[in-house]
Coordinates of C-alpha atoms in Angstrom, one line a residue:
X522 CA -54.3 -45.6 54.2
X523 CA -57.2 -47.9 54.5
X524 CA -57.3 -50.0 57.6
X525 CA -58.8 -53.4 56.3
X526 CA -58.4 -55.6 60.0
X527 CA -60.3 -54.7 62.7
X528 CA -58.7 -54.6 66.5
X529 CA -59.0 -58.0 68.4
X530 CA -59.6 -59.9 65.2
X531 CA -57.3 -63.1 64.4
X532 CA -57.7 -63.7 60.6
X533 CA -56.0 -67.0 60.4
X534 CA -55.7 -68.7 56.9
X535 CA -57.7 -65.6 55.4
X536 CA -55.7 -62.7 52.9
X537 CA -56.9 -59.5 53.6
X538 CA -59.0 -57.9 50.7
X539 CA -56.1 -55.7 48.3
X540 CA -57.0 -52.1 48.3
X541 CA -57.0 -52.3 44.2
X542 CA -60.0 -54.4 44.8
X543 CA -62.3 -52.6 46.9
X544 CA -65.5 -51.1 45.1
X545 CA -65.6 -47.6 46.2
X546 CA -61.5 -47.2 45.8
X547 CA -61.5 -48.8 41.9
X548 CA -64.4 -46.1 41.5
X549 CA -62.6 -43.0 43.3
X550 CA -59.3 -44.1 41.1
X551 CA -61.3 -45.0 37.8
X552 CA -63.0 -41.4 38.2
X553 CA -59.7 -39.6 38.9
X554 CA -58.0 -41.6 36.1
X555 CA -60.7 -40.5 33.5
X556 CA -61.3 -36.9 34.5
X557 CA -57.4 -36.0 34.9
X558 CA -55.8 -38.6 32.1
X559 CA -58.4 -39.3 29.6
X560 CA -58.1 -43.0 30.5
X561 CA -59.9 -45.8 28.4
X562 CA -62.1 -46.6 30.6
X563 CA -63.3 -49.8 28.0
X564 CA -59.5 -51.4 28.4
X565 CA -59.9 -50.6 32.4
X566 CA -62.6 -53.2 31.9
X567 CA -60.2 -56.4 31.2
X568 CA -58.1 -56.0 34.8
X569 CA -60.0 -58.3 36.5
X570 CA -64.1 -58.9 37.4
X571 CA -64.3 -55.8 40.1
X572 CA -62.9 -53.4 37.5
X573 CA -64.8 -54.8 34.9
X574 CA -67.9 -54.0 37.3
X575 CA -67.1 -50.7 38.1
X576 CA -65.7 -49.5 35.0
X577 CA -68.6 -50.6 32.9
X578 CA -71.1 -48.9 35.1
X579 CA -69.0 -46.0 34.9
X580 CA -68.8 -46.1 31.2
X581 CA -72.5 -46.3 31.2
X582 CA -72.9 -43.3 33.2
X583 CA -70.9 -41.3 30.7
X584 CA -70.6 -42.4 27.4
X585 CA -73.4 -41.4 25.2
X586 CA -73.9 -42.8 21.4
X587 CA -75.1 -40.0 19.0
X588 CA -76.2 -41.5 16.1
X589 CA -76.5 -38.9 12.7
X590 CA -74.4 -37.6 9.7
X591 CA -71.7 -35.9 11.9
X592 CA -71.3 -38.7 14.5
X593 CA -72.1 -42.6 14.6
X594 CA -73.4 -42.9 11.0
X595 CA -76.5 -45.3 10.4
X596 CA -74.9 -47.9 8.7
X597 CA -72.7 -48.1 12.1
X598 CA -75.6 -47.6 14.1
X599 CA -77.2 -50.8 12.5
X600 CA -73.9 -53.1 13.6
X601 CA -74.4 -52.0 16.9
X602 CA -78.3 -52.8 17.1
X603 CA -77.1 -56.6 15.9
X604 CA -74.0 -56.4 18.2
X605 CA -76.9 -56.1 20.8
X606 CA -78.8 -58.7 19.3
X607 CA -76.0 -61.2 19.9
X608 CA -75.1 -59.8 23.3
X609 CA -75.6 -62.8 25.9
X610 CA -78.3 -61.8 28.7
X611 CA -78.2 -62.3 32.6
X612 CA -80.6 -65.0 32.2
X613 CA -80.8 -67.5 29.5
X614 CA -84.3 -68.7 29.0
X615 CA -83.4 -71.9 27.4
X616 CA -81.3 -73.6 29.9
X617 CA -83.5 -71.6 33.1
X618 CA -79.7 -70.9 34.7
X619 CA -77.6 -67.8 35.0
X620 CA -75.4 -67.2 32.4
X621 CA -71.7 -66.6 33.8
X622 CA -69.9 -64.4 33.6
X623 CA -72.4 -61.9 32.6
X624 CA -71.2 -59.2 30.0
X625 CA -73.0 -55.8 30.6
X626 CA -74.0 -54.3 27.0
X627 CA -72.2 -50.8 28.0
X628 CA -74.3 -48.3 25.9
X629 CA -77.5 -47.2 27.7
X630 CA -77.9 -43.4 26.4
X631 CA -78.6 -42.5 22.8
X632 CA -78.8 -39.2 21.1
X633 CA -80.8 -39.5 18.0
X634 CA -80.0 -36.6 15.5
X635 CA -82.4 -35.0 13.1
X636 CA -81.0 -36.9 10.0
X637 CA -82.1 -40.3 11.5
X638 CA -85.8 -39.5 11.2
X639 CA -86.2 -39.9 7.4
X640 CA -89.1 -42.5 5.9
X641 CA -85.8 -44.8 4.5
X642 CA -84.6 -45.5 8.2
X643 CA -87.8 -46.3 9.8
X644 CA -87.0 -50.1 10.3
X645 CA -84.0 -49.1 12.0
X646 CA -86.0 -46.8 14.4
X647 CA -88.2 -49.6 15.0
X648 CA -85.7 -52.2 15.6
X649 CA -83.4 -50.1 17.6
X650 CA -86.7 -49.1 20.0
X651 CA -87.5 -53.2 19.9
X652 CA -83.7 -54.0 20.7
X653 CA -83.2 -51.4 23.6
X654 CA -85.9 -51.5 25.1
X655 CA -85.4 -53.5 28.0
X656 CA -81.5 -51.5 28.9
X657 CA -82.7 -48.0 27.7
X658 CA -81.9 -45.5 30.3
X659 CA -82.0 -42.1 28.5
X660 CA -82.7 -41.0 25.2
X661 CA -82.0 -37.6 23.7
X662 CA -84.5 -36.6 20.3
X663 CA -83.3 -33.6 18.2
X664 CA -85.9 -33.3 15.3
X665 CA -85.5 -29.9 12.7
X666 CA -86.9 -29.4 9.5
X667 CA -84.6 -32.2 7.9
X668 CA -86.7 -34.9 9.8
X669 CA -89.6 -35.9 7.4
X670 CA -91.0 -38.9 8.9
X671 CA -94.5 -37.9 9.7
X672 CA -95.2 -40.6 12.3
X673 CA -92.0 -42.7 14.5
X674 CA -92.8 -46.0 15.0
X675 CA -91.3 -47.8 18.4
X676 CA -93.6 -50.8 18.3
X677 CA -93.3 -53.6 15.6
X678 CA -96.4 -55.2 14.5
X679 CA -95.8 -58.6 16.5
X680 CA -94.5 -56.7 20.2
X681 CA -95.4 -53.3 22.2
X682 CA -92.4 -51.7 23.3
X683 CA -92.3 -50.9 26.7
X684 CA -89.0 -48.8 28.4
X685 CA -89.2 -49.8 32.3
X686 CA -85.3 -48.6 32.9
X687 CA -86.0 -45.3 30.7
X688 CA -85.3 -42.3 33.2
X689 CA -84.1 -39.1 31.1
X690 CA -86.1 -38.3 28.8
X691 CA -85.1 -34.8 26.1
X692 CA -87.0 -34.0 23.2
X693 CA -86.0 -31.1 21.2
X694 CA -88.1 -30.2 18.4
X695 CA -87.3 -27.4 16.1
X696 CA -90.0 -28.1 13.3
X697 CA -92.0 -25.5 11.8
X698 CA -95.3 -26.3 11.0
X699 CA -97.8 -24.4 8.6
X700 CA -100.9 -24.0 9.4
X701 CA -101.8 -26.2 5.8
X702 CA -99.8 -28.5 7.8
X703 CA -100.7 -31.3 10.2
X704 CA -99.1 -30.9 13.4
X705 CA -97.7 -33.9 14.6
X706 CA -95.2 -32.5 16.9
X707 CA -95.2 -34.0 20.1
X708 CA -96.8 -37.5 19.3
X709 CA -93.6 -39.1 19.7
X710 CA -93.0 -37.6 22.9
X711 CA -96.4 -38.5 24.3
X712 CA -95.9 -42.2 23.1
X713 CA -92.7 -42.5 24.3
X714 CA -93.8 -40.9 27.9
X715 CA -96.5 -43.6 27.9
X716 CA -94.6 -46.5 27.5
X717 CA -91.6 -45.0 29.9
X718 CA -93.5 -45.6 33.4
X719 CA -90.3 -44.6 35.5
X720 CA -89.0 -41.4 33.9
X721 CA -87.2 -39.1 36.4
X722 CA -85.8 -36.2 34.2
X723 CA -87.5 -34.5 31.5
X724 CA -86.9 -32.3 29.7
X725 CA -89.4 -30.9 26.5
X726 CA -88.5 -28.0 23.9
X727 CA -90.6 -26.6 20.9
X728 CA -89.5 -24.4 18.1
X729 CA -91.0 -20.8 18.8
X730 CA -92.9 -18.4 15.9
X731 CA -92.4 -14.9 17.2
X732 CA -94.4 -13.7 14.3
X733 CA -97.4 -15.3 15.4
X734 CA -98.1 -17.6 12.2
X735 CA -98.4 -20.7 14.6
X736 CA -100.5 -19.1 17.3
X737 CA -103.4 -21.9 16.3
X738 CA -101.1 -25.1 15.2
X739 CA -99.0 -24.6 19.2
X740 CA -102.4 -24.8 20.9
X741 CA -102.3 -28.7 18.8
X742 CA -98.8 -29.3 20.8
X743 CA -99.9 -27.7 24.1
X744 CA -102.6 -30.6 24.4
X745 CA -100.2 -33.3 23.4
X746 CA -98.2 -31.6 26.5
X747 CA -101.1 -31.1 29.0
X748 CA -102.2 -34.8 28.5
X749 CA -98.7 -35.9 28.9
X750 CA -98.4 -34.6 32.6
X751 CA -102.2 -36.3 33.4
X752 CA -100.3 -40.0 34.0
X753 CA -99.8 -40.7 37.2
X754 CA -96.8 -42.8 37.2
X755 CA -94.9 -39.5 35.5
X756 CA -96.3 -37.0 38.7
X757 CA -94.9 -39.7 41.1
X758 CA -91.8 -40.2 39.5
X759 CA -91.1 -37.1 37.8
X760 CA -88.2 -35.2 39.5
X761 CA -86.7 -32.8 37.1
X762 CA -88.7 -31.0 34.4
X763 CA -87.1 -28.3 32.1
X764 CA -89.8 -26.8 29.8
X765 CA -88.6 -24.6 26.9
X766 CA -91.8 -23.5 24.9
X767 CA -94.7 -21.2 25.0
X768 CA -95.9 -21.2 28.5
X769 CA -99.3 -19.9 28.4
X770 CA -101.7 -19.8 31.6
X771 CA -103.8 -23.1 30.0
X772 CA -100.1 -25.0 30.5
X773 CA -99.6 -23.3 33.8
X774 CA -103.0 -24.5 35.1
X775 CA -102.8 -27.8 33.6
X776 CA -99.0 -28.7 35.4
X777 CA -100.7 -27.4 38.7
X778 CA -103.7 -30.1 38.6
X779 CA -101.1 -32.6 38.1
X780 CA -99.9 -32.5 41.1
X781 CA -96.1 -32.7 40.0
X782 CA -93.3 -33.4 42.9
X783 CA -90.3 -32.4 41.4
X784 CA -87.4 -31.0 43.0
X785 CA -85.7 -29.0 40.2
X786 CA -87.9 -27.1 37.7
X787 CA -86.4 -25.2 34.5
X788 CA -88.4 -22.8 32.7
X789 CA -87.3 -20.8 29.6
X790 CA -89.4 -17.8 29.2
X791 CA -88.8 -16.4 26.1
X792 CA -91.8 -15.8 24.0
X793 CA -93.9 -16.6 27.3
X794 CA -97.0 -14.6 27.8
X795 CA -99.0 -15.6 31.1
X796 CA -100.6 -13.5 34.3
X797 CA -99.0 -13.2 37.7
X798 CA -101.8 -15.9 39.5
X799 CA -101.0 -18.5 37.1
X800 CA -97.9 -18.5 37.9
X801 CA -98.1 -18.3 41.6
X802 CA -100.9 -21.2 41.9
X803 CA -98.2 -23.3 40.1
X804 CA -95.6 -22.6 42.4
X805 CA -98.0 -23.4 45.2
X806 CA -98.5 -26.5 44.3
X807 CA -95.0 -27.3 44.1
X808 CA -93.8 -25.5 47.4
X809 CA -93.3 -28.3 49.4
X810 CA -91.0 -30.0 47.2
X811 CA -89.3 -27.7 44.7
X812 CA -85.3 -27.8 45.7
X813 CA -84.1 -25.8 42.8
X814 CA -85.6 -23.6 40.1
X815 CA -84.2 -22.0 37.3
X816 CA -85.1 -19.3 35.3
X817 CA -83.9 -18.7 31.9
X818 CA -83.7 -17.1 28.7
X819 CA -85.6 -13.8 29.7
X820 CA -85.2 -11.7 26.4
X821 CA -87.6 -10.4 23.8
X822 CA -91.1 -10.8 23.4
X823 CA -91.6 -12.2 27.0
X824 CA -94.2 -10.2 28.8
X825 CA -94.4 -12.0 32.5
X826 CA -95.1 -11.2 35.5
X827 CA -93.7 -13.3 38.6
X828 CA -94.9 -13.1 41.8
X829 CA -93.7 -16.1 44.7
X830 CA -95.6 -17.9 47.0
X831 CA -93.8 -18.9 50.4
X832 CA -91.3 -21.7 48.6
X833 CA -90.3 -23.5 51.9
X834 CA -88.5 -26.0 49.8
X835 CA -86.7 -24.1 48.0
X836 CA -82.8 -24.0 47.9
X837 CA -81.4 -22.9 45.0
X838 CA -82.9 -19.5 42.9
X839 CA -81.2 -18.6 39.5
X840 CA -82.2 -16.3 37.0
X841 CA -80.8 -16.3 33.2
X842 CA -80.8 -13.7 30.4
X843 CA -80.8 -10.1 29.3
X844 CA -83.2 -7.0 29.8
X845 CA -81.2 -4.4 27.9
X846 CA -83.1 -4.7 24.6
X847 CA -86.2 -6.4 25.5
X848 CA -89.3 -4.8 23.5
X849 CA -91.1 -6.7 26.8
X850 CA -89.6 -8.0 30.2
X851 CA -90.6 -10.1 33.1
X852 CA -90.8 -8.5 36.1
X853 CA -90.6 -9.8 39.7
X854 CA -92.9 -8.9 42.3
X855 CA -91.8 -7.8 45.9
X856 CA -89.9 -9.9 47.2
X857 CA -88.8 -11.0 51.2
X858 CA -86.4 -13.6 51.8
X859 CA -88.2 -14.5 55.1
X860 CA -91.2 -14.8 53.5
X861 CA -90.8 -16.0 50.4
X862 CA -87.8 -18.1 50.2
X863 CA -87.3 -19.0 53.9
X864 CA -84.9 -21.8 53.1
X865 CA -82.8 -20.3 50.3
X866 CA -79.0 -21.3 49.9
X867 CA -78.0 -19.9 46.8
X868 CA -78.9 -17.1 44.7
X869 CA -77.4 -16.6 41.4
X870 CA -78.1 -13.6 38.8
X871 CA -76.6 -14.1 35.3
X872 CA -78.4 -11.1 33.7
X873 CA -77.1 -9.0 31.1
X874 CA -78.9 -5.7 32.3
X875 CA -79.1 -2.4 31.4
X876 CA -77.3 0.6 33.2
X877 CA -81.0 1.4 35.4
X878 CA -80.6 -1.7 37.5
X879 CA -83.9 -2.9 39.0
X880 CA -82.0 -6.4 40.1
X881 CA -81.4 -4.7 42.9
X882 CA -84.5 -5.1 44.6
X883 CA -82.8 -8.6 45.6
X884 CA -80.4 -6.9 47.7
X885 CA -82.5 -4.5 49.8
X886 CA -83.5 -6.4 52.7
X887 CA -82.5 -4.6 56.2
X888 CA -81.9 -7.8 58.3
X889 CA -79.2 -10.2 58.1
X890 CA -80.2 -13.7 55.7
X891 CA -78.0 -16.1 57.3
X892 CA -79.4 -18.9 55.0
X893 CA -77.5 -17.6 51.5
X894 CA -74.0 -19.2 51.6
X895 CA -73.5 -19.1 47.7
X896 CA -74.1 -16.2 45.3
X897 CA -73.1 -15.1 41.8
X898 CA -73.7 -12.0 40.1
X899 CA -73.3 -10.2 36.9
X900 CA -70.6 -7.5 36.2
X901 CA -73.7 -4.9 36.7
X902 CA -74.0 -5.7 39.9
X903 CA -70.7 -6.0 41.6
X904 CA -69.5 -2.0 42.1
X905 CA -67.8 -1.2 45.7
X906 CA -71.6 -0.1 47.1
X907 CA -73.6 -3.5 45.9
X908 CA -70.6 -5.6 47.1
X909 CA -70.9 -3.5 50.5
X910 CA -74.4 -4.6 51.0
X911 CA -74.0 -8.1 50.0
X912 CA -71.5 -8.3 53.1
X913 CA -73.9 -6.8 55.5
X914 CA -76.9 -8.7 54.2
X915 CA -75.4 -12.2 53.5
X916 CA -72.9 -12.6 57.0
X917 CA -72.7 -16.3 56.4
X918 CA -71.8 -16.2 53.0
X919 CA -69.1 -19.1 51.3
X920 CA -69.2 -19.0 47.6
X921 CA -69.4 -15.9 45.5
X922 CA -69.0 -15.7 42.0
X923 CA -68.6 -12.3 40.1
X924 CA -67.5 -10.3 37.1
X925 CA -65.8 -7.1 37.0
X926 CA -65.4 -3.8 34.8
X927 CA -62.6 -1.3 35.0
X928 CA -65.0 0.7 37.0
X929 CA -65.3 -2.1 39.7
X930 CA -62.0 -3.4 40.3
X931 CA -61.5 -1.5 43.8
X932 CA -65.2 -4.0 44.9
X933 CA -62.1 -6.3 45.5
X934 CA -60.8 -4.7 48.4
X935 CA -64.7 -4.2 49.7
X936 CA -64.8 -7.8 49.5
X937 CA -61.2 -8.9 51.4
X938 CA -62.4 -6.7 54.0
X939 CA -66.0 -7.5 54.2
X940 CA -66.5 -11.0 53.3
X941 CA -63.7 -12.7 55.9
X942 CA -65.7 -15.4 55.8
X943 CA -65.6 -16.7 52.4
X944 CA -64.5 -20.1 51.2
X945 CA -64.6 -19.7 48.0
X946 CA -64.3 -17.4 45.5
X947 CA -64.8 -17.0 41.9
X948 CA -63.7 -14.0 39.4
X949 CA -65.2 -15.0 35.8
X950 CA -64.2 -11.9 33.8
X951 CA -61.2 -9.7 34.7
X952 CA -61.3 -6.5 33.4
X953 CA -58.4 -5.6 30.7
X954 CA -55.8 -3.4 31.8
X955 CA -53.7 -3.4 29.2
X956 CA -54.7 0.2 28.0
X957 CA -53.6 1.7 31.3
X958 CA -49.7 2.5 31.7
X959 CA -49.9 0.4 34.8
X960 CA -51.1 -2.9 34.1
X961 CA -49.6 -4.7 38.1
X962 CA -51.9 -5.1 40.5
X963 CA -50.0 -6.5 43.2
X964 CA -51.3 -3.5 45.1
X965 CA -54.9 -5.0 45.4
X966 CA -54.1 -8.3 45.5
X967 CA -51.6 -7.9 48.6
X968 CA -53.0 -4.6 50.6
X969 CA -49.7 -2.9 50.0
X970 CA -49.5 0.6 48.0
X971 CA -48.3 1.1 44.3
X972 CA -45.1 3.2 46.0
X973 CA -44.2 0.5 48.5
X974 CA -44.6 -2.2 46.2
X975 CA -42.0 -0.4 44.0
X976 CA -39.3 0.5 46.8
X977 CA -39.6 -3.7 47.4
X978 CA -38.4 -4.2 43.9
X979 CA -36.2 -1.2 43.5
X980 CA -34.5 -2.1 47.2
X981 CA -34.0 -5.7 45.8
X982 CA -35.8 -7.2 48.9
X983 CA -35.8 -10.9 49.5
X984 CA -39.6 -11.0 49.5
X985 CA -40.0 -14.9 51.1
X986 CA -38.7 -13.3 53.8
X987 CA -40.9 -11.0 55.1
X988 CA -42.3 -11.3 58.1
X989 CA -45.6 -11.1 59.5
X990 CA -45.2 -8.3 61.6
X991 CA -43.6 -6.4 58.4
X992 CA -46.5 -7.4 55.8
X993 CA -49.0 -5.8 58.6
X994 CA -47.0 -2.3 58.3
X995 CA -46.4 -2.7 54.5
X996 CA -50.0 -2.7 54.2
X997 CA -52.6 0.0 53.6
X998 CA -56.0 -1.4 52.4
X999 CA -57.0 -5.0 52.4
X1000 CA -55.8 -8.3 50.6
X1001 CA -56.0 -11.8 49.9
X1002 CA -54.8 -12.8 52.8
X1003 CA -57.7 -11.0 55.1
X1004 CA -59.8 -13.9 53.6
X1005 CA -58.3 -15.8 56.3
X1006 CA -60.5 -19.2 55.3
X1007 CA -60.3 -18.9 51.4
X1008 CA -60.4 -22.7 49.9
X1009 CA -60.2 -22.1 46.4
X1010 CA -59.5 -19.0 44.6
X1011 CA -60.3 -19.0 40.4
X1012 CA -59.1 -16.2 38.6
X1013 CA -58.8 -17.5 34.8
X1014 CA -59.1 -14.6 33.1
X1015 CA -56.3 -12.8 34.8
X1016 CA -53.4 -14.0 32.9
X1017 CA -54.6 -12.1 30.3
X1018 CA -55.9 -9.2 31.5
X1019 CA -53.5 -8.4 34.0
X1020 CA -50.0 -8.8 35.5
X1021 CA -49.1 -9.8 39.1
X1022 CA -45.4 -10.6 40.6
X1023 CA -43.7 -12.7 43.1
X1024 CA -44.9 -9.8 45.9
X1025 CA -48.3 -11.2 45.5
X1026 CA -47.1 -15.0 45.3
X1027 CA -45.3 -14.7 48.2
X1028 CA -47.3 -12.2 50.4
X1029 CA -50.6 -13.7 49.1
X1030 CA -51.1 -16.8 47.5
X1031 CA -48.3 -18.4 50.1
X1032 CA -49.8 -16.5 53.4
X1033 CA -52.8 -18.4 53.1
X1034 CA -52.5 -21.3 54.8
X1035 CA -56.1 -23.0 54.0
X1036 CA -55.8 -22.3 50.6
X1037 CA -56.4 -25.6 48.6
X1038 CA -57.3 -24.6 44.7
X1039 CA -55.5 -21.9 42.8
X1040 CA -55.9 -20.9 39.5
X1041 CA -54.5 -17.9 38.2
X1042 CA -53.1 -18.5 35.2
X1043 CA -49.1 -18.0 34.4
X1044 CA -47.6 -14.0 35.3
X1045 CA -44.6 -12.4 36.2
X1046 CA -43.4 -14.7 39.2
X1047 CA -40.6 -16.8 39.8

């Protein structure tokens, strides 16, 4: 209920405001409605002057146009640069007065696809850079080997094009360039970056040559790149930056005498080859600001070696990819959470690793991190012993996310009894039981043995009516219901992996009484 009179006020001759027209609760239903019911948000738009606010800035935040031969065709992509055109601004320089009522132009993000970039669409490229240039607020650029225009034109002969509301920034280049070749790659990004004075996001990926046939025509791109991060409007502004090339130590030294503040930092290391004190001079300088930092795509050919200043800043740690196969690796140097990460709340390890696991290094500290309250680890990583640790080293742990094996499915029980204090928790992959003869396993959900589970549905029991008292004697090991302050429990794989019963809906699942989120998918229960 919202209270919209305050106590020992008269409102005489005034209506109080309706509920349906306060800004924050039209935005709380419009989000539900869209999310939940696939709701046009465009039709939302013609209630009345507050939803028409709300809805179109909503529809800005979401909807994207992606213009190429599988999407929004050119043709269309022309009627919407006139529809622009035509589109009546906030102020109308004519008359000097403010046009009313306003209509917001609702497309502000683009994704321009590989197929637009061909020598017969280059007016349209020009126009659609002259048109949007004053409402642009991210742009997406995918170019492959099916975009032949050599040079992308944004300004027209008679006006510059400048993009003051441009903040997200992705350019995604996936041309291979001989060495016969010129190598334009990157121009557009650097024009576009120096006409875009108030970019916050980032984000900047180059086609790799693991063969080594581009070794000279990638130092041509990696001076486009370093003079890119020289402007000083981009190291004010610059908040999130997600590099996905070859990172060599001239790159590494370059983004460290920009003097970069941003807060989340995304690196993809494959085919990376740089030493240990580039790497940790670069961090240095972003210590003091760096919130989150990501670490992805370690697989072949990378040959890295990552050693961590103290990161006072930092938050969030995750580390993405596979070191099963790799001819090469990248390899972490010691590591102390006190000394390193001070400040670190989540920790998450998506590695596909080999059976020698030397992850664990993460998980040898002897003292207590009370900081960690979220951490998610791969299947390799989650037997009864690792999970044991995890619950001595991490006491004030909320959010864990795992996978398990056959092998690990009893690391369940070490975490009902270990990790009481979880809030949430998270099983990605369930392991398949279907080749076993018993398949139930109400027995490690509930606490209660295989036998006593049996006599309950041999005896014909009323199970809802259990007491307490007699679920403490039924039981043997722990359950769900140890995890006393469990808010959400995700188990989606389950349904297909595995089969529960109304013993563990009604022993379990309705025991827990702070118990918000459930997802199980469908079983044996009533």
């Amino acid at each position: 209920m919202v209270v919209l009179q305050e106590d020992g006020e008269d409102y005489v001759g005034q209506l109080p405001i309706h509920p349906l027209l306060i800004d924050h609760v039209v935005k709380k239903i419009l989000e539900y409605a869209v999310s939940s019911h696939d709701v046009n948000l465009l039709s939302c738009r013609r209630v009345c002057k507050v939803w028409n606010q709300i809805a179109t800035a909503l529809y800005k935040s979401q909807q994207q146009v992606e213009v190429g031969n599988y999407s929004t065709s050119v043709p269309r992509f022309r009627r919407l640069i006139k529809l622009k055109k035509t589109c009546p601004n906030y102020f109308n320089k004519k008359s000097t007065k403010i046009c009313s009522p306003p209509w917001l132009f609702p497309f502000v993000k683009f994704r321009l696809c590989q197929e637009v970039f061909q020598p017969i669409y280059t007016s349209v490229i020009t126009d659609f850079f002259q048109t949007f240039q004053d409402t642009l607020e991210a742009l997406d650029i995918w170019l492959d080997l099916r975009s032949s225009l050599v040079e992308v034109p944004i300004h027209s002969k008679s006006k510059l094009s400048t993009f003051p509301n441009l903040k997200t920034l992705v350019y995604d280049d996936r041309r291979v360039i001989l060495q016969s070749s010129e190598d334009n790659r990157g121009s557009l990004l650097k024009i576009l970056v120096e006409h875009a004075p108030n970019i916050r996001n980032l984000s900047i990926r180059f086609q790799r040559d693991f063969r080594g046939s581009l070794e000279c025509a990638s130092e041509t791109v990696l001076n486009r790149i370093r003079n890119i991060f020289t402007r000083v409007d981009l190291q004010k502004n610059l908040k999130f930056l997600k590099l996905d090339l070859h990172i060599n130590d001239q790159l590494l030294n370059s983004l460290k005498c920009s003097s970069l503040r941003v807060e989340t930092l995304e690196l993809a290391l494959r085919g990376s080859h740089f030493s240990f004190p580039a790497f940790q001079n670069f961090m240095e300088s972003l210590q003091l600001n760096l919130n989150k930092l990501k670490i992805c795509y370690i697989e072949r050919d990378s040959n890295c070696l990552l050693v961590f200043p103290v990161m006072t800043a930092l938050r969030e740690l995750e580390i993405e990819g596979t070191d099963a196969f790799a001819k090469h690796s990248v390899s972490f140097g010691d590591l102390t959470y006190q000394e390193n990460f001070p400040q670190l709340q989540a920790l998450r390890i998506c590695i596909w690793a080999s059976v020698n696991l030397r992850w664990g290094q993460f998980f040898q500290s002897k003292q207590p991190i009370w900081t960690i309250t979220e951490l998610k680890l791969p299947g390799e990583l989650c037997d009864s012993s690792m999970m044991a640790c995890v619950a001595k080293m991490f006491p004030n742990l909320k959010k864990l996310q795992i996978s398990l094996y056959s092998m690990t499915l009893d690391s369940l029980q070490t975490i009902f009894e270990g990790m009481t204090q979880l809030e949430d928790l998270t099983v990605t992959k369930f392991p398949s039981l279907w080749d076993r003869n018993e398949t139930n396993i109400d027995h490690i959900l509930t606490g209660i043995s295989i036998s006593d589970c049996g006599k309950l549905i041999e005896d014909n029991v009323v199970i809802e009516k259990i007491s307490d008292d007699k679920l403490a004697l039924l039981k043997t090991s722990p359950g769900l219901i140890d995890l006393k302050r469990l808010k959400r429990l995700c188990m989606p794989d389950l349904q297909y992996q595995a089969s529960y019963s109304d013993i563990t809906g009604y022993l379990a699942f309705c025991r827990m009484q702070s118990l918000k989120y459930l997802n199980v998918g469908r079983s044996y229960v009533s």
